[in-house]
């Protein structure tokens, strides 16, 4: 209870302790204003959710201000176990910092499926969200260097990956790291241009059912490839939703295009946008089709992109941010790499932070793989509701996927849809 109080949570200590002792299976501590904390079997805090509370105007105006680095240090000292390291940081919105801590692996690198996500408001130092993610796998975290099974040499792995990529004209490897991955057969079908199977949703709820492998992660600007750390077998990978402009001559496939659009249609309907213009498979007339759809009050597109253009990866088929027609855009989600890395795209649709108008924008602030993107989208569209802000739905969805989630929000923090 003391750590919750130190973090500024509203705790009725005596009442909470009574509840915890009187209900054997109750591992939830209610903090008021719909905020709560969850405890594990050893009564360690594994989750603190203050997303809605800290987004209220009344909280932001009256909350005592403290240096966000105090909250960061407190979290690191009191809630994060030993053996974890800060590996990612970024901004979810103009004031909300995300910190990602992952378990260090014995052969270097980090296990992305054993991690902590922390969101802190840098304006007032308030903790927005804390969550222990993934599962602690002893065979990964505790392996001894004295074991006879050692990783295959890095130069051999690079050769394996480059030979694979050469078949698909995907360039050469530029970056190598050690990490973990879940084998993905649809990656190979996507590379071969074949129809994919039904999407497999990987979430915090079903992670224990997945096979997690220690791998080399090999990357360039278009793709990442996962090679088993010990056998050298390629077990999967990701194609980035990155638009390299004239440098990219291939029409890179995007995972689950039909599912992405139909899920978006359902989510937008829950937000109050009933009449949805849905177009799938815009591989040859992307530019004409997209510009023909705009302006719309709500707009979602799943494609390749960067901070200034979106498209299908072919030279001449993209759209520049300066070409967006003026209109009353209320909700825009550009599901493509780096569309949220700057405010360029949000501003192009007339969506800015601090606006009192019903407007919100979502984009990615880093390069993102298509399979991970779909996993997040499924969670996000199923989190939208007429009584929930887009910002809260976006954060709720990020807490439901086990991997690091570089999603970026711009606009009205309270906007929840057409209503």
mmCIF file of C-alpha atoms in Angstrom:
data_model
loop_
_atom_site.group_PDB
_atom_site.id
_atom_site.type_symbol
_atom_site.label_atom_id
_atom_site.label_comp_id
_atom_site.label_asym_id
_atom_site.label_seq_id
_atom_site.Cartn_x
_atom_site.Cartn_y
_atom_site.Cartn_z
ATOM 1 C CA UNK A 1 0.000 0.000 0.000
ATOM 2 C CA UNK A 2 2.878 2.350 0.773
ATOM 3 C CA UNK A 3 4.222 2.239 -2.779
ATOM 4 C CA UNK A 4 0.777 3.068 -4.160
ATOM 5 C CA UNK A 5 0.572 6.068 -1.871
ATOM 6 C CA UNK A 6 4.070 7.176 -2.869
ATOM 7 C CA UNK A 7 2.938 7.051 -6.478
ATOM 8 C CA UNK A 8 0.039 9.387 -5.670
ATOM 9 C CA UNK A 9 -2.742 6.807 -5.840
ATOM 10 C CA UNK A 10 -5.893 7.328 -3.786
ATOM 11 C CA UNK A 11 -5.704 4.426 -1.321
ATOM 12 C CA UNK A 12 -8.082 3.792 1.588
ATOM 13 C CA UNK A 13 -5.550 1.602 3.372
ATOM 14 C CA UNK A 14 -7.600 0.008 6.165
ATOM 15 C CA UNK A 15 -10.560 -0.697 3.912
ATOM 16 C CA UNK A 16 -8.362 -2.244 1.196
ATOM 17 C CA UNK A 17 -6.443 -4.455 3.607
ATOM 18 C CA UNK A 18 -9.703 -5.758 5.067
ATOM 19 C CA UNK A 19 -10.993 -6.573 1.593
ATOM 20 C CA UNK A 20 -7.789 -8.374 0.589
ATOM 21 C CA UNK A 21 -7.764 -10.511 3.737
ATOM 22 C CA UNK A 22 -11.440 -11.380 3.597
ATOM 23 C CA UNK A 23 -11.517 -12.416 -0.070
ATOM 24 C CA UNK A 24 -9.038 -15.212 -0.733
ATOM 25 C CA UNK A 25 -8.888 -14.793 -4.517
ATOM 26 C CA UNK A 26 -9.227 -11.013 -4.615
ATOM 27 C CA UNK A 27 -6.003 -9.560 -6.002
ATOM 28 C CA UNK A 28 -7.445 -6.220 -7.056
ATOM 29 C CA UNK A 29 -6.984 -2.961 -5.143
ATOM 30 C CA UNK A 30 -9.502 -0.283 -6.093
ATOM 31 C CA UNK A 31 -7.976 3.197 -6.118
ATOM 32 C CA UNK A 32 -11.028 5.336 -6.843
ATOM 33 C CA UNK A 33 -12.006 7.131 -10.056
ATOM 34 C CA UNK A 34 -12.081 3.715 -11.806
ATOM 35 C CA UNK A 35 -8.330 3.263 -11.187
ATOM 36 C CA UNK A 36 -7.043 -0.005 -9.767
ATOM 37 C CA UNK A 37 -3.973 -2.129 -9.045
ATOM 38 C CA UNK A 38 -3.549 -5.877 -9.499
ATOM 39 C CA UNK A 39 -1.371 -8.165 -7.382
ATOM 40 C CA UNK A 40 0.253 -11.509 -8.207
ATOM 41 C CA UNK A 41 0.165 -14.634 -6.025
ATOM 42 C CA UNK A 42 3.014 -13.211 -3.911
ATOM 43 C CA UNK A 43 1.135 -9.911 -3.457
ATOM 44 C CA UNK A 44 3.567 -8.040 -5.700
ATOM 45 C CA UNK A 45 2.040 -5.263 -7.778
ATOM 46 C CA UNK A 46 1.879 -6.338 -11.419
ATOM 47 C CA UNK A 47 -0.482 -3.703 -12.790
ATOM 48 C CA UNK A 48 -1.613 -0.164 -12.005
ATOM 49 C CA UNK A 49 -4.225 1.376 -14.290
ATOM 50 C CA UNK A 50 -4.894 5.104 -13.891
ATOM 51 C CA UNK A 51 -5.460 5.816 -17.582
ATOM 52 C CA UNK A 52 -8.936 7.296 -17.289
ATOM 53 C CA UNK A 53 -8.317 9.103 -13.990
ATOM 54 C CA UNK A 54 -5.135 10.891 -15.119
ATOM 55 C CA UNK A 55 -6.788 11.967 -18.372
ATOM 56 C CA UNK A 56 -9.591 13.892 -16.637
ATOM 57 C CA UNK A 57 -9.307 17.680 -16.916
ATOM 58 C CA UNK A 58 -9.967 18.014 -13.182
ATOM 59 C CA UNK A 59 -7.017 15.727 -12.368
ATOM 60 C CA UNK A 60 -4.638 17.437 -14.749
ATOM 61 C CA UNK A 61 -5.539 20.842 -13.312
ATOM 62 C CA UNK A 62 -5.388 19.930 -9.628
ATOM 63 C CA UNK A 63 -2.807 17.130 -9.379
ATOM 64 C CA UNK A 64 0.318 18.143 -7.452
ATOM 65 C CA UNK A 65 3.273 18.416 -9.789
ATOM 66 C CA UNK A 66 6.498 16.484 -9.318
ATOM 67 C CA UNK A 67 9.436 15.648 -11.514
ATOM 68 C CA UNK A 68 8.544 12.628 -13.662
ATOM 69 C CA UNK A 69 12.033 11.277 -13.034
ATOM 70 C CA UNK A 70 11.061 10.793 -9.379
ATOM 71 C CA UNK A 71 8.205 8.504 -10.495
ATOM 72 C CA UNK A 72 10.516 6.677 -12.909
ATOM 73 C CA UNK A 73 13.083 6.038 -10.169
ATOM 74 C CA UNK A 74 10.405 4.908 -7.717
ATOM 75 C CA UNK A 75 9.042 2.405 -10.229
ATOM 76 C CA UNK A 76 12.518 1.066 -10.993
ATOM 77 C CA UNK A 77 13.438 0.667 -7.331
ATOM 78 C CA UNK A 78 10.149 -0.651 -5.937
ATOM 79 C CA UNK A 79 8.248 -2.442 -8.699
ATOM 80 C CA UNK A 80 10.640 -3.724 -11.358
ATOM 81 C CA UNK A 81 12.560 -6.855 -10.471
ATOM 82 C CA UNK A 82 16.299 -7.248 -10.940
ATOM 83 C CA UNK A 83 17.531 -8.377 -14.333
ATOM 84 C CA UNK A 84 15.415 -6.025 -16.427
ATOM 85 C CA UNK A 85 16.789 -3.156 -18.501
ATOM 86 C CA UNK A 86 15.293 -0.058 -20.125
ATOM 87 C CA UNK A 87 15.355 -0.808 -23.857
ATOM 88 C CA UNK A 88 12.744 1.524 -25.402
ATOM 89 C CA UNK A 89 11.343 4.942 -24.652
ATOM 90 C CA UNK A 90 9.049 7.216 -26.614
ATOM 91 C CA UNK A 91 6.017 9.459 -26.340
ATOM 92 C CA UNK A 92 2.467 8.181 -26.635
ATOM 93 C CA UNK A 93 1.247 11.786 -26.803
ATOM 94 C CA UNK A 94 2.671 15.237 -26.099
ATOM 95 C CA UNK A 95 3.005 14.608 -22.337
ATOM 96 C CA UNK A 96 2.875 10.820 -21.838
ATOM 97 C CA UNK A 97 6.231 9.035 -21.804
ATOM 98 C CA UNK A 98 6.388 5.267 -22.327
ATOM 99 C CA UNK A 99 9.262 3.300 -20.814
ATOM 100 C CA UNK A 100 9.836 -0.333 -21.780
ATOM 101 C CA UNK A 101 11.941 -2.633 -19.578
ATOM 102 C CA UNK A 102 12.796 -6.119 -20.852
ATOM 103 C CA UNK A 103 14.485 -9.124 -19.282
ATOM 104 C CA UNK A 104 18.187 -9.393 -20.112
ATOM 105 C CA UNK A 105 19.158 -12.664 -21.814
ATOM 106 C CA UNK A 106 22.327 -14.614 -21.023
ATOM 107 C CA UNK A 107 23.741 -14.335 -24.552
ATOM 108 C CA UNK A 108 22.990 -10.635 -24.912
ATOM 109 C CA UNK A 109 19.779 -9.037 -26.063
ATOM 110 C CA UNK A 110 16.417 -8.952 -24.318
ATOM 111 C CA UNK A 111 13.310 -11.104 -24.021
ATOM 112 C CA UNK A 112 10.416 -9.008 -25.328
ATOM 113 C CA UNK A 113 7.952 -11.508 -23.847
ATOM 114 C CA UNK A 114 9.113 -10.848 -20.276
ATOM 115 C CA UNK A 115 8.832 -7.111 -19.738
ATOM 116 C CA UNK A 116 7.351 -4.081 -17.980
ATOM 117 C CA UNK A 117 5.562 -1.157 -19.632
ATOM 118 C CA UNK A 118 5.391 2.151 -17.753
ATOM 119 C CA UNK A 119 3.512 5.290 -18.839
ATOM 120 C CA UNK A 120 4.243 8.558 -16.980
ATOM 121 C CA UNK A 121 2.807 12.037 -17.462
ATOM 122 C CA UNK A 122 5.879 14.255 -17.791
ATOM 123 C CA UNK A 123 3.793 17.382 -17.146
ATOM 124 C CA UNK A 124 2.875 16.491 -13.545
ATOM 125 C CA UNK A 125 4.861 13.314 -12.865
ATOM 126 C CA UNK A 126 1.732 11.162 -12.397
ATOM 127 C CA UNK A 127 1.898 7.459 -13.126
ATOM 128 C CA UNK A 128 -0.597 6.718 -15.905
ATOM 129 C CA UNK A 129 -0.089 2.973 -16.233
ATOM 130 C CA UNK A 130 2.253 0.239 -15.022
ATOM 131 C CA UNK A 131 2.061 -3.346 -16.220
ATOM 132 C CA UNK A 132 4.126 -6.508 -15.926
ATOM 133 C CA UNK A 133 3.874 -8.144 -19.338
ATOM 134 C CA UNK A 134 4.592 -11.565 -20.694
ATOM 135 C CA UNK A 135 5.815 -14.620 -18.807
ATOM 136 C CA UNK A 136 9.008 -15.363 -16.940
ATOM 137 C CA UNK A 137 10.667 -18.302 -18.709
ATOM 138 C CA UNK A 138 13.432 -19.779 -16.592
ATOM 139 C CA UNK A 139 15.057 -21.580 -19.501
ATOM 140 C CA UNK A 140 15.671 -18.181 -21.147
ATOM 141 C CA UNK A 141 16.497 -16.006 -18.156
ATOM 142 C CA UNK A 142 18.563 -18.479 -16.126
ATOM 143 C CA UNK A 143 20.531 -20.432 -18.740
ATOM 144 C CA UNK A 144 24.174 -20.960 -17.815
ATOM 145 C CA UNK A 145 27.025 -20.084 -20.145
ATOM 146 C CA UNK A 146 28.651 -23.375 -19.185
ATOM 147 C CA UNK A 147 26.042 -25.355 -21.086
ATOM 148 C CA UNK A 148 27.323 -27.117 -24.194
ATOM 149 C CA UNK A 149 24.603 -25.656 -26.410
ATOM 150 C CA UNK A 150 25.937 -22.333 -27.674
ATOM 151 C CA UNK A 151 24.568 -19.854 -30.222
ATOM 152 C CA UNK A 152 25.719 -20.293 -33.807
ATOM 153 C CA UNK A 153 28.211 -17.629 -35.029
ATOM 154 C CA UNK A 154 26.812 -14.257 -36.067
ATOM 155 C CA UNK A 155 28.542 -14.254 -39.474
ATOM 156 C CA UNK A 156 26.862 -17.566 -40.312
ATOM 157 C CA UNK A 157 23.477 -16.172 -39.322
ATOM 158 C CA UNK A 158 23.948 -13.088 -41.500
ATOM 159 C CA UNK A 159 24.806 -15.341 -44.449
ATOM 160 C CA UNK A 160 21.660 -17.435 -43.857
ATOM 161 C CA UNK A 161 19.439 -14.342 -43.720
ATOM 162 C CA UNK A 162 21.020 -12.646 -46.742
ATOM 163 C CA UNK A 163 20.580 -15.779 -48.871
ATOM 164 C CA UNK A 164 16.921 -15.879 -47.867
ATOM 165 C CA UNK A 165 16.338 -12.176 -48.608
ATOM 166 C CA UNK A 166 18.165 -12.346 -51.940
ATOM 167 C CA UNK A 167 15.451 -14.666 -53.283
ATOM 168 C CA UNK A 168 12.862 -11.951 -52.661
ATOM 169 C CA UNK A 169 14.892 -8.876 -53.656
ATOM 170 C CA UNK A 170 14.703 -7.517 -50.098
ATOM 171 C CA UNK A 171 18.214 -6.113 -49.764
ATOM 172 C CA UNK A 172 20.877 -7.119 -47.259
ATOM 173 C CA UNK A 173 20.951 -7.259 -43.484
ATOM 174 C CA UNK A 174 21.927 -3.979 -41.800
ATOM 175 C CA UNK A 175 21.409 -4.762 -38.110
ATOM 176 C CA UNK A 176 21.689 -7.863 -35.917
ATOM 177 C CA UNK A 177 20.559 -8.387 -32.331
ATOM 178 C CA UNK A 178 19.574 -11.222 -30.002
ATOM 179 C CA UNK A 179 16.031 -11.488 -28.713
ATOM 180 C CA UNK A 180 12.916 -13.636 -28.676
ATOM 181 C CA UNK A 181 10.216 -14.296 -31.257
ATOM 182 C CA UNK A 182 7.134 -16.394 -31.844
ATOM 183 C CA UNK A 183 7.432 -18.544 -35.012
ATOM 184 C CA UNK A 184 5.164 -17.250 -37.758
ATOM 185 C CA UNK A 185 4.445 -19.387 -40.831
ATOM 186 C CA UNK A 186 2.360 -16.644 -42.428
ATOM 187 C CA UNK A 187 5.550 -14.608 -42.868
ATOM 188 C CA UNK A 188 6.743 -17.126 -45.463
ATOM 189 C CA UNK A 189 3.360 -17.183 -47.211
ATOM 190 C CA UNK A 190 3.420 -13.403 -47.350
ATOM 191 C CA UNK A 191 6.934 -13.397 -48.825
ATOM 192 C CA UNK A 192 5.828 -15.939 -51.442
ATOM 193 C CA UNK A 193 2.734 -13.917 -52.354
ATOM 194 C CA UNK A 194 0.384 -16.679 -51.224
ATOM 195 C CA UNK A 195 -2.905 -16.281 -49.408
ATOM 196 C CA UNK A 196 -2.459 -16.230 -45.658
ATOM 197 C CA UNK A 197 -4.257 -18.339 -43.109
ATOM 198 C CA UNK A 198 -6.674 -16.938 -40.540
ATOM 199 C CA UNK A 199 -5.036 -14.290 -38.305
ATOM 200 C CA UNK A 200 -3.604 -15.556 -35.024
ATOM 201 C CA UNK A 201 -4.167 -12.970 -32.322
ATOM 202 C CA UNK A 202 -1.291 -12.951 -29.842
ATOM 203 C CA UNK A 203 -2.155 -11.200 -26.611
ATOM 204 C CA UNK A 204 -1.327 -11.115 -22.929
ATOM 205 C CA UNK A 205 -4.187 -13.561 -22.368
ATOM 206 C CA UNK A 206 -2.896 -16.365 -24.626
ATOM 207 C CA UNK A 207 0.873 -15.812 -24.547
ATOM 208 C CA UNK A 208 1.443 -18.919 -22.424
ATOM 209 C CA UNK A 209 0.036 -21.006 -25.284
ATOM 210 C CA UNK A 210 2.662 -19.704 -27.743
ATOM 211 C CA UNK A 211 6.087 -21.111 -28.569
ATOM 212 C CA UNK A 212 8.709 -18.508 -27.677
ATOM 213 C CA UNK A 213 12.142 -19.007 -29.230
ATOM 214 C CA UNK A 214 15.487 -17.383 -28.631
ATOM 215 C CA UNK A 215 16.541 -15.907 -31.961
ATOM 216 C CA UNK A 216 18.824 -13.630 -33.860
ATOM 217 C CA UNK A 217 16.777 -10.688 -35.142
ATOM 218 C CA UNK A 218 18.197 -9.447 -38.448
ATOM 219 C CA UNK A 219 16.880 -6.233 -39.992
ATOM 220 C CA UNK A 220 17.008 -3.790 -42.843
ATOM 221 C CA UNK A 221 14.598 -0.967 -43.676
ATOM 222 C CA UNK A 222 12.070 -3.319 -45.276
ATOM 223 C CA UNK A 223 12.039 -6.503 -43.237
ATOM 224 C CA UNK A 224 13.207 -8.357 -40.173
ATOM 225 C CA UNK A 225 14.044 -12.053 -40.108
ATOM 226 C CA UNK A 226 14.096 -14.373 -37.075
ATOM 227 C CA UNK A 227 16.790 -17.100 -37.045
ATOM 228 C CA UNK A 228 16.860 -19.699 -34.265
ATOM 229 C CA UNK A 229 19.772 -18.901 -31.955
ATOM 230 C CA UNK A 230 21.015 -22.511 -31.914
ATOM 231 C CA UNK A 231 19.842 -24.310 -35.059
ATOM 232 C CA UNK A 232 20.092 -21.538 -37.658
ATOM 233 C CA UNK A 233 16.544 -22.222 -38.861
ATOM 234 C CA UNK A 234 14.559 -19.219 -40.075
ATOM 235 C CA UNK A 235 11.392 -19.347 -37.954
ATOM 236 C CA UNK A 236 9.590 -16.175 -39.062
ATOM 237 C CA UNK A 237 9.854 -12.451 -39.503
ATOM 238 C CA UNK A 238 8.028 -9.221 -40.251
ATOM 239 C CA UNK A 239 7.580 -7.032 -43.307
ATOM 240 C CA UNK A 240 7.590 -3.386 -42.280
ATOM 241 C CA UNK A 241 4.793 -1.040 -43.276
ATOM 242 C CA UNK A 242 7.540 1.293 -44.488
ATOM 243 C CA UNK A 243 7.362 3.313 -47.705
ATOM 244 C CA UNK A 244 10.860 3.841 -49.072
ATOM 245 C CA UNK A 245 9.614 5.926 -51.993
ATOM 246 C CA UNK A 246 11.474 5.552 -55.270
ATOM 247 C CA UNK A 247 13.928 3.170 -53.650
ATOM 248 C CA UNK A 248 11.221 0.549 -53.273
ATOM 249 C CA UNK A 249 10.228 -1.046 -56.571
ATOM 250 C CA UNK A 250 8.159 -3.926 -55.237
ATOM 251 C CA UNK A 251 4.566 -3.926 -54.079
ATOM 252 C CA UNK A 252 5.226 -5.366 -50.600
ATOM 253 C CA UNK A 253 2.277 -7.380 -49.354
ATOM 254 C CA UNK A 254 0.499 -6.354 -46.174
ATOM 255 C CA UNK A 255 -0.811 -9.031 -43.789
ATOM 256 C CA UNK A 256 -4.561 -9.617 -43.507
ATOM 257 C CA UNK A 257 -5.802 -6.634 -45.595
ATOM 258 C CA UNK A 258 -9.436 -7.732 -45.623
ATOM 259 C CA UNK A 259 -9.515 -8.415 -41.880
ATOM 260 C CA UNK A 260 -7.818 -5.074 -41.139
ATOM 261 C CA UNK A 261 -10.469 -3.127 -43.033
ATOM 262 C CA UNK A 262 -13.497 -5.096 -41.811
ATOM 263 C CA UNK A 263 -12.292 -4.801 -38.196
ATOM 264 C CA UNK A 264 -11.890 -1.057 -38.725
ATOM 265 C CA UNK A 265 -15.435 -0.856 -40.082
ATOM 266 C CA UNK A 266 -16.777 -2.536 -36.939
ATOM 267 C CA UNK A 267 -14.722 -0.319 -34.649
ATOM 268 C CA UNK A 268 -15.764 2.869 -36.407
ATOM 269 C CA UNK A 269 -19.395 1.757 -36.145
ATOM 270 C CA UNK A 270 -18.980 1.495 -32.356
ATOM 271 C CA UNK A 271 -17.659 5.063 -32.433
ATOM 272 C CA UNK A 272 -20.809 6.199 -34.228
ATOM 273 C CA UNK A 273 -19.647 6.227 -37.862
ATOM 274 C CA UNK A 274 -22.245 3.951 -39.423
ATOM 275 C CA UNK A 275 -21.772 4.736 -43.102
ATOM 276 C CA UNK A 276 -18.310 3.423 -43.980
ATOM 277 C CA UNK A 277 -16.740 3.446 -47.464
ATOM 278 C CA UNK A 278 -14.674 0.246 -47.432
ATOM 279 C CA UNK A 279 -12.116 -0.553 -50.136
ATOM 280 C CA UNK A 280 -9.761 -3.539 -50.044
ATOM 281 C CA UNK A 281 -6.700 -4.478 -52.085
ATOM 282 C CA UNK A 282 -5.784 -1.102 -53.557
ATOM 283 C CA UNK A 283 -2.589 -2.338 -55.214
ATOM 284 C CA UNK A 284 -2.827 -0.571 -58.572
ATOM 285 C CA UNK A 285 -5.014 2.489 -57.976
ATOM 286 C CA UNK A 286 -4.043 3.340 -54.406
ATOM 287 C CA UNK A 287 -3.460 7.043 -54.999
ATOM 288 C CA UNK A 288 -6.636 7.600 -57.023
ATOM 289 C CA UNK A 289 -8.787 5.573 -54.644
ATOM 290 C CA UNK A 290 -7.545 7.213 -51.462
ATOM 291 C CA UNK A 291 -7.824 10.751 -52.772
ATOM 292 C CA UNK A 292 -11.265 9.827 -54.096
ATOM 293 C CA UNK A 293 -12.377 8.751 -50.609
ATOM 294 C CA UNK A 294 -11.350 12.012 -48.942
ATOM 295 C CA UNK A 295 -12.483 14.066 -47.188
ATOM 296 C CA UNK A 296 -14.293 11.860 -44.682
ATOM 297 C CA UNK A 297 -15.137 12.476 -41.033
ATOM 298 C CA UNK A 298 -13.381 9.227 -40.136
ATOM 299 C CA UNK A 299 -10.588 7.627 -42.146
ATOM 300 C CA UNK A 300 -8.457 4.506 -41.650
ATOM 301 C CA UNK A 301 -5.869 3.119 -44.047
ATOM 302 C CA UNK A 302 -3.474 0.167 -43.754
ATOM 303 C CA UNK A 303 -0.497 0.688 -46.070
ATOM 304 C CA UNK A 304 3.187 1.572 -46.249
ATOM 305 C CA UNK A 305 4.357 4.968 -45.102
ATOM 306 C CA UNK A 306 6.834 7.354 -43.546
ATOM 307 C CA UNK A 307 6.633 10.782 -41.945
ATOM 308 C CA UNK A 308 5.624 12.525 -45.208
ATOM 309 C CA UNK A 309 4.127 9.952 -47.623
ATOM 310 C CA UNK A 310 1.842 6.912 -47.619
ATOM 311 C CA UNK A 311 1.452 4.370 -50.406
ATOM 312 C CA UNK A 312 1.824 0.767 -51.512
ATOM 313 C CA UNK A 313 5.593 0.797 -51.938
ATOM 314 C CA UNK A 314 5.726 1.615 -55.648
ATOM 315 C CA UNK A 315 7.319 4.781 -56.966
ATOM 316 C CA UNK A 316 4.669 7.241 -58.153
ATOM 317 C CA UNK A 317 1.820 5.564 -56.295
ATOM 318 C CA UNK A 318 2.179 7.407 -53.003
ATOM 319 C CA UNK A 319 0.386 10.375 -51.484
ATOM 320 C CA UNK A 320 2.243 13.278 -49.910
ATOM 321 C CA UNK A 321 0.919 14.942 -46.771
ATOM 322 C CA UNK A 322 0.594 18.223 -48.685
ATOM 323 C CA UNK A 323 -2.012 16.613 -50.980
ATOM 324 C CA UNK A 324 -4.596 15.859 -48.298
ATOM 325 C CA UNK A 325 -7.783 17.764 -49.236
ATOM 326 C CA UNK A 326 -9.218 20.092 -46.603
ATOM 327 C CA UNK A 327 -12.238 18.874 -44.686
ATOM 328 C CA UNK A 328 -13.699 18.183 -41.246
ATOM 329 C CA UNK A 329 -11.683 15.152 -40.206
ATOM 330 C CA UNK A 330 -12.695 13.867 -36.780
ATOM 331 C CA UNK A 331 -10.769 10.591 -36.517
ATOM 332 C CA UNK A 332 -7.825 9.488 -38.646
ATOM 333 C CA UNK A 333 -5.707 6.368 -38.188
ATOM 334 C CA UNK A 334 -2.794 6.010 -40.613
ATOM 335 C CA UNK A 335 -1.685 2.438 -40.007
ATOM 336 C CA UNK A 336 1.771 2.741 -41.554
ATOM 337 C CA UNK A 337 5.357 3.182 -40.399
ATOM 338 C CA UNK A 338 6.388 6.533 -38.904
ATOM 339 C CA UNK A 339 3.115 8.354 -39.622
ATOM 340 C CA UNK A 340 3.111 9.435 -35.966
ATOM 341 C CA UNK A 341 6.829 10.160 -35.623
ATOM 342 C CA UNK A 342 6.104 13.867 -36.158
ATOM 343 C CA UNK A 343 2.940 15.968 -36.150
ATOM 344 C CA UNK A 344 3.116 16.324 -39.953
ATOM 345 C CA UNK A 345 0.341 13.898 -40.841
ATOM 346 C CA UNK A 346 -1.948 14.854 -37.965
ATOM 347 C CA UNK A 347 -1.635 18.528 -38.935
ATOM 348 C CA UNK A 348 -2.338 17.684 -42.581
ATOM 349 C CA UNK A 349 -5.759 16.437 -41.447
ATOM 350 C CA UNK A 350 -6.286 19.513 -39.250
ATOM 351 C CA UNK A 351 -5.792 17.585 -35.995
ATOM 352 C CA UNK A 352 -3.646 19.186 -33.302
ATOM 353 C CA UNK A 353 -2.956 18.673 -29.626
ATOM 354 C CA UNK A 354 -5.006 20.775 -27.253
ATOM 355 C CA UNK A 355 -7.941 21.178 -29.624
ATOM 356 C CA UNK A 356 -11.400 21.341 -28.094
ATOM 357 C CA UNK A 357 -12.938 20.007 -31.304
ATOM 358 C CA UNK A 358 -13.908 16.346 -31.698
ATOM 359 C CA UNK A 359 -10.690 15.256 -33.373
ATOM 360 C CA UNK A 360 -8.094 12.538 -32.841
ATOM 361 C CA UNK A 361 -5.257 10.999 -34.847
ATOM 362 C CA UNK A 362 -3.327 7.750 -34.411
ATOM 363 C CA UNK A 363 -0.120 6.690 -36.160
ATOM 364 C CA UNK A 364 3.074 4.763 -35.474
ATOM 365 C CA UNK A 365 6.203 6.645 -34.402
ATOM 366 C CA UNK A 366 8.593 3.878 -35.508
ATOM 367 C CA UNK A 367 8.798 1.266 -38.256
ATOM 368 C CA UNK A 368 6.237 -1.410 -37.525
ATOM 369 C CA UNK A 369 5.694 -4.974 -38.711
ATOM 370 C CA UNK A 370 2.430 -5.862 -40.383
ATOM 371 C CA UNK A 371 1.614 -8.878 -38.198
ATOM 372 C CA UNK A 372 2.210 -6.958 -34.970
ATOM 373 C CA UNK A 373 0.193 -4.048 -36.348
ATOM 374 C CA UNK A 374 -2.783 -6.336 -36.954
ATOM 375 C CA UNK A 375 -2.564 -7.719 -33.422
ATOM 376 C CA UNK A 376 -2.713 -4.197 -32.026
ATOM 377 C CA UNK A 377 -5.523 -3.173 -34.390
ATOM 378 C CA UNK A 378 -7.676 -6.094 -33.311
ATOM 379 C CA UNK A 379 -7.312 -5.008 -29.688
ATOM 380 C CA UNK A 380 -7.878 -1.327 -30.474
ATOM 381 C CA UNK A 381 -11.028 -1.714 -32.544
ATOM 382 C CA UNK A 382 -12.474 -4.035 -29.912
ATOM 383 C CA UNK A 383 -11.663 -1.445 -27.226
ATOM 384 C CA UNK A 384 -13.521 1.432 -28.894
ATOM 385 C CA UNK A 385 -16.866 2.416 -27.385
ATOM 386 C CA UNK A 386 -19.150 5.411 -27.222
ATOM 387 C CA UNK A 387 -18.281 5.927 -23.538
ATOM 388 C CA UNK A 388 -14.505 5.607 -23.944
ATOM 389 C CA UNK A 389 -12.108 8.160 -25.374
ATOM 390 C CA UNK A 390 -9.966 7.205 -28.365
ATOM 391 C CA UNK A 391 -6.922 7.947 -26.225
ATOM 392 C CA UNK A 392 -8.034 5.486 -23.533
ATOM 393 C CA UNK A 393 -8.886 2.823 -26.126
ATOM 394 C CA UNK A 394 -5.428 3.234 -27.673
ATOM 395 C CA UNK A 395 -3.694 2.812 -24.298
ATOM 396 C CA UNK A 396 -5.941 -0.100 -23.277
ATOM 397 C CA UNK A 397 -5.046 -1.871 -26.527
ATOM 398 C CA UNK A 398 -1.325 -1.240 -25.996
ATOM 399 C CA UNK A 399 -1.583 -2.913 -22.581
ATOM 400 C CA UNK A 400 -3.142 -6.011 -24.147
ATOM 401 C CA UNK A 401 -0.329 -6.796 -26.593
ATOM 402 C CA UNK A 402 2.856 -8.257 -25.095
ATOM 403 C CA UNK A 403 5.350 -6.445 -27.334
ATOM 404 C CA UNK A 404 6.576 -2.848 -27.247
ATOM 405 C CA UNK A 405 3.893 -0.678 -28.831
ATOM 406 C CA UNK A 406 5.064 2.584 -30.505
ATOM 407 C CA UNK A 407 1.585 4.053 -31.110
ATOM 408 C CA UNK A 408 1.198 7.867 -31.079
ATOM 409 C CA UNK A 409 -1.885 9.955 -30.304
ATOM 410 C CA UNK A 410 -2.638 13.541 -31.347
ATOM 411 C CA UNK A 411 -5.770 15.597 -30.718
ATOM 412 C CA UNK A 412 -8.545 15.981 -28.170
ATOM 413 C CA UNK A 413 -7.806 13.716 -25.212
ATOM 414 C CA UNK A 414 -11.530 13.307 -24.425
ATOM 415 C CA UNK A 415 -12.822 12.612 -27.937
ATOM 416 C CA UNK A 416 -14.704 9.310 -28.172
ATOM 417 C CA UNK A 417 -16.302 9.333 -31.611
ATOM 418 C CA UNK A 418 -19.062 10.939 -33.649
ATOM 419 C CA UNK A 419 -21.430 11.127 -30.690
#
